[in-house]
Tab-separated table of C-alpha atoms and ligand atoms in Angstrom:
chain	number	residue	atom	x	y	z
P	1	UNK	CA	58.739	-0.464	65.272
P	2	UNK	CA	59.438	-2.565	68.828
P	3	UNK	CA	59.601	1.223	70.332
P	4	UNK	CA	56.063	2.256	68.897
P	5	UNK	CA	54.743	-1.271	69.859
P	6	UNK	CA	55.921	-0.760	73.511
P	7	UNK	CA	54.264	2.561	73.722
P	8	UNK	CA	51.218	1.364	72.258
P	9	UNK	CA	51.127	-1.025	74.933
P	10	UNK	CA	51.899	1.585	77.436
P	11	UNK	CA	48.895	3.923	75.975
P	12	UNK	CA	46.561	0.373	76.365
P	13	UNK	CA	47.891	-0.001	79.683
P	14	UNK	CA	47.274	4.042	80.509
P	15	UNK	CA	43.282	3.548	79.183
P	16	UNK	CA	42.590	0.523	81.273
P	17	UNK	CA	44.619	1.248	84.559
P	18	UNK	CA	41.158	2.234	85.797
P	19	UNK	CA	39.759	-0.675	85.019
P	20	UNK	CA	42.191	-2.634	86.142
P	21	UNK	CA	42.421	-0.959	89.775
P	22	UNK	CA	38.547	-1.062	90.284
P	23	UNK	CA	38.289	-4.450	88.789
P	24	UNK	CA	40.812	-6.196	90.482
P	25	UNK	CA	39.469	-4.740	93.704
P	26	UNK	CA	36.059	-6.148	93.010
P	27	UNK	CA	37.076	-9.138	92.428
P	28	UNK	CA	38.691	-9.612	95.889
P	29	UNK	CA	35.343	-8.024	97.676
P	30	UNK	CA	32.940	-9.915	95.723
P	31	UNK	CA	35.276	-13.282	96.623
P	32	UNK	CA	34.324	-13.144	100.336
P	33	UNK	CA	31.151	-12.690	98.829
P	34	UNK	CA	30.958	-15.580	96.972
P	35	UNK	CA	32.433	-17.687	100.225
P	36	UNK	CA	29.182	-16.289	101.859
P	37	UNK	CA	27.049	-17.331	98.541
P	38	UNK	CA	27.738	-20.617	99.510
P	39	UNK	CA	28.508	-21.078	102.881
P	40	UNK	CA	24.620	-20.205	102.981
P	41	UNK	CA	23.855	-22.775	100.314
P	42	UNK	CA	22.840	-20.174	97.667
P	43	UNK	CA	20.529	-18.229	100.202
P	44	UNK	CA	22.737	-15.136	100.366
P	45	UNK	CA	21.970	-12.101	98.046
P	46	UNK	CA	23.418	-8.751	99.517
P	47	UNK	CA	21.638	-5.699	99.182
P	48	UNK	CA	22.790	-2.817	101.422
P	49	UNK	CA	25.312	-2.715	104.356
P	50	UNK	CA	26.326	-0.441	107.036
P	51	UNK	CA	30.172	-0.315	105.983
P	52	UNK	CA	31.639	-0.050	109.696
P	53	UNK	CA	29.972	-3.956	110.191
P	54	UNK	CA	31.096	-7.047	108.649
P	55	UNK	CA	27.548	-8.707	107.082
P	56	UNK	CA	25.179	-6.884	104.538
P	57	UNK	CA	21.525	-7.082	104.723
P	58	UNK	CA	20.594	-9.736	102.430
P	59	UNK	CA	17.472	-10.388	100.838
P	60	UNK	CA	16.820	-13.929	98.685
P	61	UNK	CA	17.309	-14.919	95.241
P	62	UNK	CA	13.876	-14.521	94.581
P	63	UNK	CA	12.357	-11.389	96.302
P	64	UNK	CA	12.705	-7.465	96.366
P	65	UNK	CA	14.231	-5.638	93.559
P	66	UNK	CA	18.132	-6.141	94.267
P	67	UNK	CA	18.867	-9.554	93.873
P	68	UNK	CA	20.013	-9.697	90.044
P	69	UNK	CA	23.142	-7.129	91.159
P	70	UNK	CA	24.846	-9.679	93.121
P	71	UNK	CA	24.984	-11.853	89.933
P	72	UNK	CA	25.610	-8.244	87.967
P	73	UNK	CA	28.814	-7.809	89.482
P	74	UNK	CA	30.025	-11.638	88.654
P	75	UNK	CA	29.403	-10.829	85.105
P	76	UNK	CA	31.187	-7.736	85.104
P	77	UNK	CA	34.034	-8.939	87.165
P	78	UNK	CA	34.443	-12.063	84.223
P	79	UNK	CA	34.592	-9.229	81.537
P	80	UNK	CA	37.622	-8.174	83.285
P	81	UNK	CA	39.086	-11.922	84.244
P	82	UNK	CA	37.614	-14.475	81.740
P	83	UNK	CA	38.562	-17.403	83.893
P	84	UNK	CA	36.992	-20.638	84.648
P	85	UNK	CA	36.861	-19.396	87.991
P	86	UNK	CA	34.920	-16.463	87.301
P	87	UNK	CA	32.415	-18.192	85.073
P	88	UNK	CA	31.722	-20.823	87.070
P	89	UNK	CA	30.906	-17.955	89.948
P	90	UNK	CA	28.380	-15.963	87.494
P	91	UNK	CA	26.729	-18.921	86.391
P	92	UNK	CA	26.163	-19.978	90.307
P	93	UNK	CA	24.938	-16.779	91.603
P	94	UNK	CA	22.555	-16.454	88.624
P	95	UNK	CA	20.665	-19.805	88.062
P	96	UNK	CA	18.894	-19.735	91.804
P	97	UNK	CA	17.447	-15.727	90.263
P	98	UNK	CA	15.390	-17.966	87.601
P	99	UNK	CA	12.205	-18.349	88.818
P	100	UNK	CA	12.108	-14.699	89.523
P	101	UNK	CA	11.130	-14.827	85.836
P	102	UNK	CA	7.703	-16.210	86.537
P	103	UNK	CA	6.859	-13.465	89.069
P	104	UNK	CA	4.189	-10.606	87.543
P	105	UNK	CA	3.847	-9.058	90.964
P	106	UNK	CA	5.992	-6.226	90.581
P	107	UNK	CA	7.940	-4.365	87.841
P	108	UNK	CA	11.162	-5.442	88.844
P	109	UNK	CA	11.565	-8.540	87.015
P	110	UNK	CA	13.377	-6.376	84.849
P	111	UNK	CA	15.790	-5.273	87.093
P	112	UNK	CA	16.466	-8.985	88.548
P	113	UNK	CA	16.063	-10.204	85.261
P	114	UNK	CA	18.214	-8.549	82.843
P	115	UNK	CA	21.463	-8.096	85.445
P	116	UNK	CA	21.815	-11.718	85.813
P	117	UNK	CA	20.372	-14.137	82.703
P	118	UNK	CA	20.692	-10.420	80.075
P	119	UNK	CA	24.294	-10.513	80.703
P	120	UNK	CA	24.481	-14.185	80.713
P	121	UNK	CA	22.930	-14.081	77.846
P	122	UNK	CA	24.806	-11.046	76.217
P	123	UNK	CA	27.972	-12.787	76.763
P	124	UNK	CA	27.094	-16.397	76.416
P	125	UNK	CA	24.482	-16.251	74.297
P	126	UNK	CA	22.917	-19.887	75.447
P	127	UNK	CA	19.313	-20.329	74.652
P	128	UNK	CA	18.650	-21.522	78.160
P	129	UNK	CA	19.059	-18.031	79.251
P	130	UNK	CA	17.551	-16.336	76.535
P	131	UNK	CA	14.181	-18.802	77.490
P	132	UNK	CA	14.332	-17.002	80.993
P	133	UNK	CA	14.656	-13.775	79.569
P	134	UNK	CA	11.654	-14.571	77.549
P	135	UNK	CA	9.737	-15.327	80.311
P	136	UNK	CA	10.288	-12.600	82.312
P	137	UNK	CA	9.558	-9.854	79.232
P	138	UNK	CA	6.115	-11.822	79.002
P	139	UNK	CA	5.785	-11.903	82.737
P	140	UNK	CA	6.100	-7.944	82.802
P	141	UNK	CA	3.813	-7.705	79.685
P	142	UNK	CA	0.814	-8.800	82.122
P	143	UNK	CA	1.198	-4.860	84.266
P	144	UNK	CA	0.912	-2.973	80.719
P	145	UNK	CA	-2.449	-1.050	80.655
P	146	UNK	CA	-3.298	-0.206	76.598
P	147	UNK	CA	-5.386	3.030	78.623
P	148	UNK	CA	-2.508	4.250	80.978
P	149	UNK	CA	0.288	2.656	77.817
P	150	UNK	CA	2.474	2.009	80.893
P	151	UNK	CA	3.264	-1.228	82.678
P	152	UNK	CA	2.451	-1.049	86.191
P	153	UNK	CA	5.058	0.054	88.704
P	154	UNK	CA	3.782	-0.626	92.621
P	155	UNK	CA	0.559	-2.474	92.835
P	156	UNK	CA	-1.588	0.454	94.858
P	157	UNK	CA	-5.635	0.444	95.367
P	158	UNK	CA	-5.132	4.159	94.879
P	159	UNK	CA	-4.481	4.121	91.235
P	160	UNK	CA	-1.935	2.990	88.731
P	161	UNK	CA	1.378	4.283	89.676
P	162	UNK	CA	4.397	3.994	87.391
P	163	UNK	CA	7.775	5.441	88.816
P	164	UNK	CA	10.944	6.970	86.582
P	165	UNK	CA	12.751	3.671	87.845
P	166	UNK	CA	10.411	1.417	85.123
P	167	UNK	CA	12.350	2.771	82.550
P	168	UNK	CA	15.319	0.811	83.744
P	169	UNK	CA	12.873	-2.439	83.234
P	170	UNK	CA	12.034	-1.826	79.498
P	171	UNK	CA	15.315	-3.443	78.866
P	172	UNK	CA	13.620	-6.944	79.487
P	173	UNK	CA	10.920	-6.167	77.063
P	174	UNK	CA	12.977	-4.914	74.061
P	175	UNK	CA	15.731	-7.801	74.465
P	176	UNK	CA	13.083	-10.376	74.364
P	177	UNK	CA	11.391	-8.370	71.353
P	178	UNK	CA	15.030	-8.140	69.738
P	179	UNK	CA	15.763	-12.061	70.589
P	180	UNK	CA	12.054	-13.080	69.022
P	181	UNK	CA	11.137	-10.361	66.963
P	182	UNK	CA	7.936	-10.140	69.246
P	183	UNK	CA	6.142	-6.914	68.072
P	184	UNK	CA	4.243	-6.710	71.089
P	185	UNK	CA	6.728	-6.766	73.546
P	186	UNK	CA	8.670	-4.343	71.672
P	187	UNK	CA	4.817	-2.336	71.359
P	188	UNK	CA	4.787	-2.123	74.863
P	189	UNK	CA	7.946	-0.865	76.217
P	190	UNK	CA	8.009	1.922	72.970
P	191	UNK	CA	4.732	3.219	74.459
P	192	UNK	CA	5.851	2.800	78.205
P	193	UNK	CA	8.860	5.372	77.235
P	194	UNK	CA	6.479	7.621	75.042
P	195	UNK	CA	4.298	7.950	78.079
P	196	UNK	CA	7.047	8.278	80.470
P	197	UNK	CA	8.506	11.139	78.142
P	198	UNK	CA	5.401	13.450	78.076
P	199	UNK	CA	4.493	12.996	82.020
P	200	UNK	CA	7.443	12.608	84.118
P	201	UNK	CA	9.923	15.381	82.734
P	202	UNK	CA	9.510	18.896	83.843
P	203	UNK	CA	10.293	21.498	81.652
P	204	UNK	CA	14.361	21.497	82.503
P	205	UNK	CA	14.468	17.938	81.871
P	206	UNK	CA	13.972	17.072	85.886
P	207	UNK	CA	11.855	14.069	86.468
P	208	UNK	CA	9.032	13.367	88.553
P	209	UNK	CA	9.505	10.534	91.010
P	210	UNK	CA	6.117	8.903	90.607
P	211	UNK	CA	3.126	9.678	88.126
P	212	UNK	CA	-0.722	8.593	89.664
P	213	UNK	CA	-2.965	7.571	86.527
P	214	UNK	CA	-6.385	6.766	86.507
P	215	UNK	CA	-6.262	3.304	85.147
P	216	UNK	CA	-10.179	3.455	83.717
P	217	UNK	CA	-9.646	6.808	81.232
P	218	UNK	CA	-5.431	6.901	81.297
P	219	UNK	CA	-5.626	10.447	82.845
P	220	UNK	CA	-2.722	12.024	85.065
P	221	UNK	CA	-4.259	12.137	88.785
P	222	UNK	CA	-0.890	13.242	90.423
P	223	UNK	CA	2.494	13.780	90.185
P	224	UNK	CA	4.762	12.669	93.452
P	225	UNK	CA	7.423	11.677	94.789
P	226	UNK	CA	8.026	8.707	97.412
P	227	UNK	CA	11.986	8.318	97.559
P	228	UNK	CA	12.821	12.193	96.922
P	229	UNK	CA	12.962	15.193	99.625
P	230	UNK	CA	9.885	16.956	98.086
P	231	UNK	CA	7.337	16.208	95.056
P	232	UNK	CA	8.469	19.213	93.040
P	233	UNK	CA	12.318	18.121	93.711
P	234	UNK	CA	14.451	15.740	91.583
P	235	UNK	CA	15.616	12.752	93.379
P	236	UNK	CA	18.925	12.355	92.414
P	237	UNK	CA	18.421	8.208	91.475
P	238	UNK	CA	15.509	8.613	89.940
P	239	UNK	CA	17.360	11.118	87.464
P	240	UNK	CA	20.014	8.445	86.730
P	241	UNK	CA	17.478	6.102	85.855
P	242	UNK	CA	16.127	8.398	83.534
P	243	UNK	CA	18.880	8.906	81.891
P	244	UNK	CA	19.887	5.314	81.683
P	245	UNK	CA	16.564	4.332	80.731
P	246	UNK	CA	15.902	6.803	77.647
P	247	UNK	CA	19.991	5.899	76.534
P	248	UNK	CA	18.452	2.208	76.909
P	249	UNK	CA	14.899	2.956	75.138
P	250	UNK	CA	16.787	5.033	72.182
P	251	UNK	CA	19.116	1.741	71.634
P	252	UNK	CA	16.558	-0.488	70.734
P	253	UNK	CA	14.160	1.865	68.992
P	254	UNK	CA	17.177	4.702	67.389
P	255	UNK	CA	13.725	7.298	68.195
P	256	UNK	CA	15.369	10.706	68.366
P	257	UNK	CA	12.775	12.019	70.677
P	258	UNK	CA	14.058	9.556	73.282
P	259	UNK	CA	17.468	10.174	72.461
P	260	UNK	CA	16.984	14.234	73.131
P	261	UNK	CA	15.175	13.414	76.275
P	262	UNK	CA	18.107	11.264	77.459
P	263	UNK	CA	21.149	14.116	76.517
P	264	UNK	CA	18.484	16.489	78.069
P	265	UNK	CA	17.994	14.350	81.722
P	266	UNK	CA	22.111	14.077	81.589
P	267	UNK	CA	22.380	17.764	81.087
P	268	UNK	CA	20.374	18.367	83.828
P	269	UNK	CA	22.406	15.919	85.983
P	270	UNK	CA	25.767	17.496	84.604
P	271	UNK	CA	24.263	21.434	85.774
P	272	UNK	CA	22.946	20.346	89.011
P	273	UNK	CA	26.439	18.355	90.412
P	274	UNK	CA	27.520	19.716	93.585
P	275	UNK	CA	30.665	22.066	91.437
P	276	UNK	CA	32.575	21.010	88.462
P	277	UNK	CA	35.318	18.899	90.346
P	278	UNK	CA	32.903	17.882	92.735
P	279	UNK	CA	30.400	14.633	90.832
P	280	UNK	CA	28.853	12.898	93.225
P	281	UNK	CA	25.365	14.339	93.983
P	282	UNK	CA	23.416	14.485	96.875
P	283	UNK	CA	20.315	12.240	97.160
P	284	UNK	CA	18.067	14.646	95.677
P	285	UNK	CA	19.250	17.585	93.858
P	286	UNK	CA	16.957	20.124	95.667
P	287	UNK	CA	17.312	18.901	99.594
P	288	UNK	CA	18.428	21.999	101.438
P	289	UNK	CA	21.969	22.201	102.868
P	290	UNK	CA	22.167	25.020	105.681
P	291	UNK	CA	22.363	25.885	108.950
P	292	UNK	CA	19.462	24.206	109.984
P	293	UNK	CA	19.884	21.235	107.532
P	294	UNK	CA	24.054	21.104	107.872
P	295	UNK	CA	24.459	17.883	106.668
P	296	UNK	CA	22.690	15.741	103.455
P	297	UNK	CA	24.486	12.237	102.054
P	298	UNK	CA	25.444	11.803	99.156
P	299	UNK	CA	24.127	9.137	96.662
P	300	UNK	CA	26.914	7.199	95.367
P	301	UNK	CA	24.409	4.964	93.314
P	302	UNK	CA	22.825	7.956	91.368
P	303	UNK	CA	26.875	8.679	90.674
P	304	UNK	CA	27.590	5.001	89.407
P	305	UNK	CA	24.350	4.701	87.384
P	306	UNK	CA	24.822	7.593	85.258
P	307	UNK	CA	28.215	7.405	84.868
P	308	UNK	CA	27.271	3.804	82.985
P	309	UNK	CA	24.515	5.568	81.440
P	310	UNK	CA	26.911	8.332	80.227
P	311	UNK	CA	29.345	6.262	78.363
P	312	UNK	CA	26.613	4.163	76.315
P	313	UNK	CA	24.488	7.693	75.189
P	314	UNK	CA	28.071	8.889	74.297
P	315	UNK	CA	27.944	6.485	71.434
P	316	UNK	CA	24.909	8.267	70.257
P	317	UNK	CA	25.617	11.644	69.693
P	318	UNK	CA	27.995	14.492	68.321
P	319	UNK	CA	31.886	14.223	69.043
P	320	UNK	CA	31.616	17.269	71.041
P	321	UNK	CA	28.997	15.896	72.980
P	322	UNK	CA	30.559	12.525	73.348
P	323	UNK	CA	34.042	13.880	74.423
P	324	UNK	CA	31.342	15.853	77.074
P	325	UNK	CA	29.726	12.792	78.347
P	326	UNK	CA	33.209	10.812	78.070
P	327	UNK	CA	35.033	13.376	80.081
P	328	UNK	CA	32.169	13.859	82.898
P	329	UNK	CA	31.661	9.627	83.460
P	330	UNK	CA	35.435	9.110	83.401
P	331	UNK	CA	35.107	11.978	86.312
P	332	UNK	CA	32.509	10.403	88.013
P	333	UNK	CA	34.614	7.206	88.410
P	334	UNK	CA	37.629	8.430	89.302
P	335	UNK	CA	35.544	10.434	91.944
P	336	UNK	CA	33.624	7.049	93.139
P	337	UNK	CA	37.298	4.873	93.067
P	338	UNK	CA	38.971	6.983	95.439
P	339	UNK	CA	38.790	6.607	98.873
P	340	UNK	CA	36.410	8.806	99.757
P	341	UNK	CA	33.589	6.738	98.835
P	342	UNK	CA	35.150	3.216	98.720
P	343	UNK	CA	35.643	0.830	101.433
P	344	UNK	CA	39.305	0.811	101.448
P	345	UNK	CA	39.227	4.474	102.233
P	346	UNK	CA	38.402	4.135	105.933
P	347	UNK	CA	40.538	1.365	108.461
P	348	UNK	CA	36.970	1.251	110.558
P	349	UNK	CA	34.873	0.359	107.105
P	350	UNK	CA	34.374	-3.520	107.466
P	351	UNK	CA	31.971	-4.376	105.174
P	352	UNK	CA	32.897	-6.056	101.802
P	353	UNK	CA	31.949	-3.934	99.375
P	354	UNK	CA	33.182	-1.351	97.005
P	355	UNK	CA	31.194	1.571	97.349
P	356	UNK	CA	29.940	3.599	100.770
P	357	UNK	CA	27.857	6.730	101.006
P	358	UNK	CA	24.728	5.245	99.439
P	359	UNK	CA	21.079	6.649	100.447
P	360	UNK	CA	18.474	4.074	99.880
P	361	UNK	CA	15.861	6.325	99.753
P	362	UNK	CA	14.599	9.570	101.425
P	363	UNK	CA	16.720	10.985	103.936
P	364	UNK	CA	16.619	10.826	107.225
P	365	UNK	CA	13.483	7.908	106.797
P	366	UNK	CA	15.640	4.935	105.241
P	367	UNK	CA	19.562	3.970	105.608
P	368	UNK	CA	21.710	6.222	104.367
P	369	UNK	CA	25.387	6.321	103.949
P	370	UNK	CA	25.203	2.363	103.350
P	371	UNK	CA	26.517	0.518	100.651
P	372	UNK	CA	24.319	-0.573	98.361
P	373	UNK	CA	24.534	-3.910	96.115
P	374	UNK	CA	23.395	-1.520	92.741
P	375	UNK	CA	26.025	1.195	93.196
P	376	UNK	CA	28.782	-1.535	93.157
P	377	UNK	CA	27.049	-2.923	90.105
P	378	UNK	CA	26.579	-0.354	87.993
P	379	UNK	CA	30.192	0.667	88.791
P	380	UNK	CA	31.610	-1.954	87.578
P	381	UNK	CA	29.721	-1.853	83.999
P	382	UNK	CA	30.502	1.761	83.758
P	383	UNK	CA	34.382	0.704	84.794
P	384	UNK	CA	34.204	-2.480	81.921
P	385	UNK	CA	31.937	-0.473	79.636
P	386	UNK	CA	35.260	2.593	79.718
P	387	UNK	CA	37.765	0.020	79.187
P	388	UNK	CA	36.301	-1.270	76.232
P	389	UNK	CA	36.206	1.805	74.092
N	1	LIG	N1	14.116	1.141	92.110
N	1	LIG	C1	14.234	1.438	93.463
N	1	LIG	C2	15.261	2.439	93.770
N	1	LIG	O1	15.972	2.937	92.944
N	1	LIG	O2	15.389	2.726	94.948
């Protein structure tokens, strides 16, 4: 009995030293981190870094589309240390993100929204954070267009342009919908994914980075792309999102058409890896690599994000699929934790962080081989969402 007890323990031990390593490195980044949070009175929300200098770019509480993954990574790090400590870091990193929920300028309320006050709300479950939640869902609710049956991505004179990223913001909706049993809200994001499912897959499951509609009949004007190497190729992030996005969209509404079209964007990702042993892609999937073109970065965000995506749509299917999708995100993180694309891989890397060899958007035009404050996020769920299974 004491013998199979210790090698229970032993097997628990096995499962989470992942976790642990990961984890416990996070937690010592994201403590300078929090030093900075507040040596700047609250003001300091990394985004992206160049990991040979000390300071990451930093945008406010309030503005652009990262600043919910700083308080992301709190959350996640108190899933692996439930401490006083760690709580009282999550809460303070999330409260100044609030009014964010009032904003209706841009579809990324979801984003800011649901990383902070979603998880404080998932794990907390206070009402005060469920309120902001609320408000943000009804904030996005004003960009939904009953003739495009999309919310709004960029604001653009040129027509009404939704990107495969939205997806990712649907979350906010359906919570809120879940939370209040608001039909609307739940209306809205169900026909956002419907839409999203007909015009931004090709026929391999590839997506589209960004589809132009004509916001007075609904029609399809053009299909784009503004972060990927061509319009016809698949930008590696945008994939992820797509396949986090459907796994999200299938959770709340158990549709099997969104369910297919999220094992069918993760097969694509899972054919189009650099080899079998190698998982972290390239920023887009179809950027030439030759002799004229010898080098392309990497994306280790695209990695992170589908490897978190992976192990929630493994709950959804088949046990041969799941062991699949198990296998390839346990892959992906082991690829991302070693020190080939962490910080502690390189004596000149500075920066603290977890992740390097990010690409922001397309290559060579924006910062590439950064670290970016959404790769270190969604490696941590996907590290706390493996330990728990
Ligand atoms: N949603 C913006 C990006 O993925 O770059």
């Amino acid at each position: 009995m004491a013998i199979r007890l210790v090698f229970s323990s032993f097997l628990f031990l096995c499962a989470n030293v992942l976790a642990i390593d990961v984890m416990r490195y996070a937690s010592v980044q994201y403590s300078t981190l929090y030093s900075e949070f507040v040596d700047s009175e609250g003001k300091f929300y990394p985004s992206y870094g160049n990991p040979l200098e000390l300071d990451w770019k930093s945008t406010t509480a309030t503005s652009g589309w990262t600043s919910g993954f700083f308080p992301g990574v709190f959350w996640n790090i108190l899933q692996y240390n439930a401490s006083q400590e760690s709580l009282k870091r999550a809460i303070a990193v999330t409260t100044p993100t609030a009014p964010f929920a009032n904003v209706t300028g841009t579809h990324d309320v979801g984003f800011v929204i649901m990383s902070g006050f979603g998880n404080a709300y998932r794990l907390l479950k206070l009402p005060e954070y469920l309120n902001v939640v609320v408000t943000g869902a009804h904030s996005l609710a004003t960009r939904y267009s009953p003739i495009v049956r999309c919310t709004r991505s960029w604001n653009s004179a040129q027509g009404f342009l939704v990107i495969i990223d939205n997806m990712m913001n649907l979350e906010l909706l359906f919570e809120a919908s879940n939370q209040t049993k608001d039909q609307t809200l739940y209306n809205i994001a169900r026909q956002h994914a419907n839409r999203t499912m007909h015009e931004h897959f090709r026929d391999d499951n590839s997506t589209y980075h960004v589809v132009e509609y004509d916001e007075k009949d609904g029609s399809v004007i053009r299909k784009y792309t503004a972060q990927g190497y061509a319009d016809w190729s698949t930008w590696a992030r945008g994939q992820s999102w797509s396949v986090h996005g459907f796994t999200i969209a299938y959770r709340y509404t158990k549709y099997q058409p969104f369910l297919d079209k999220a094992i069918g964007a993760a097969n694509y990702v899972l054919t189009h890896l650099p080899s079998s042993t190698d998982l972290i892609p390239y920023w887009d999937y179809d950027a030439p690599r030759n002799s004229t073109l010898p080098y392309q970065p990497r994306d280790t965000s695209a990695a992170a994000i589908f490897a978190s995506a992976l192990v929630e749509l493994s709950g959804y299917v088949t046990p041969d699929l799941r062991d699949r999708f198990l296998a390839a995100a346990k892959g992906v993180v082991d690829q991302l934790s070693s020190p080939k694309y962490m910080i502690y891989g390189d004596k000149q890397y500075k920066l603290p962080a977890l992740l390097v060899n990010g690409t922001i958007g397309s290559y060579p035009k924006n910062p590439y081989d950064v670290s970016l404050s959404y790769g270190d996020y969604y490696l941590t769920q996907a590290v706390i969402r493996l330990s728990k299974l």
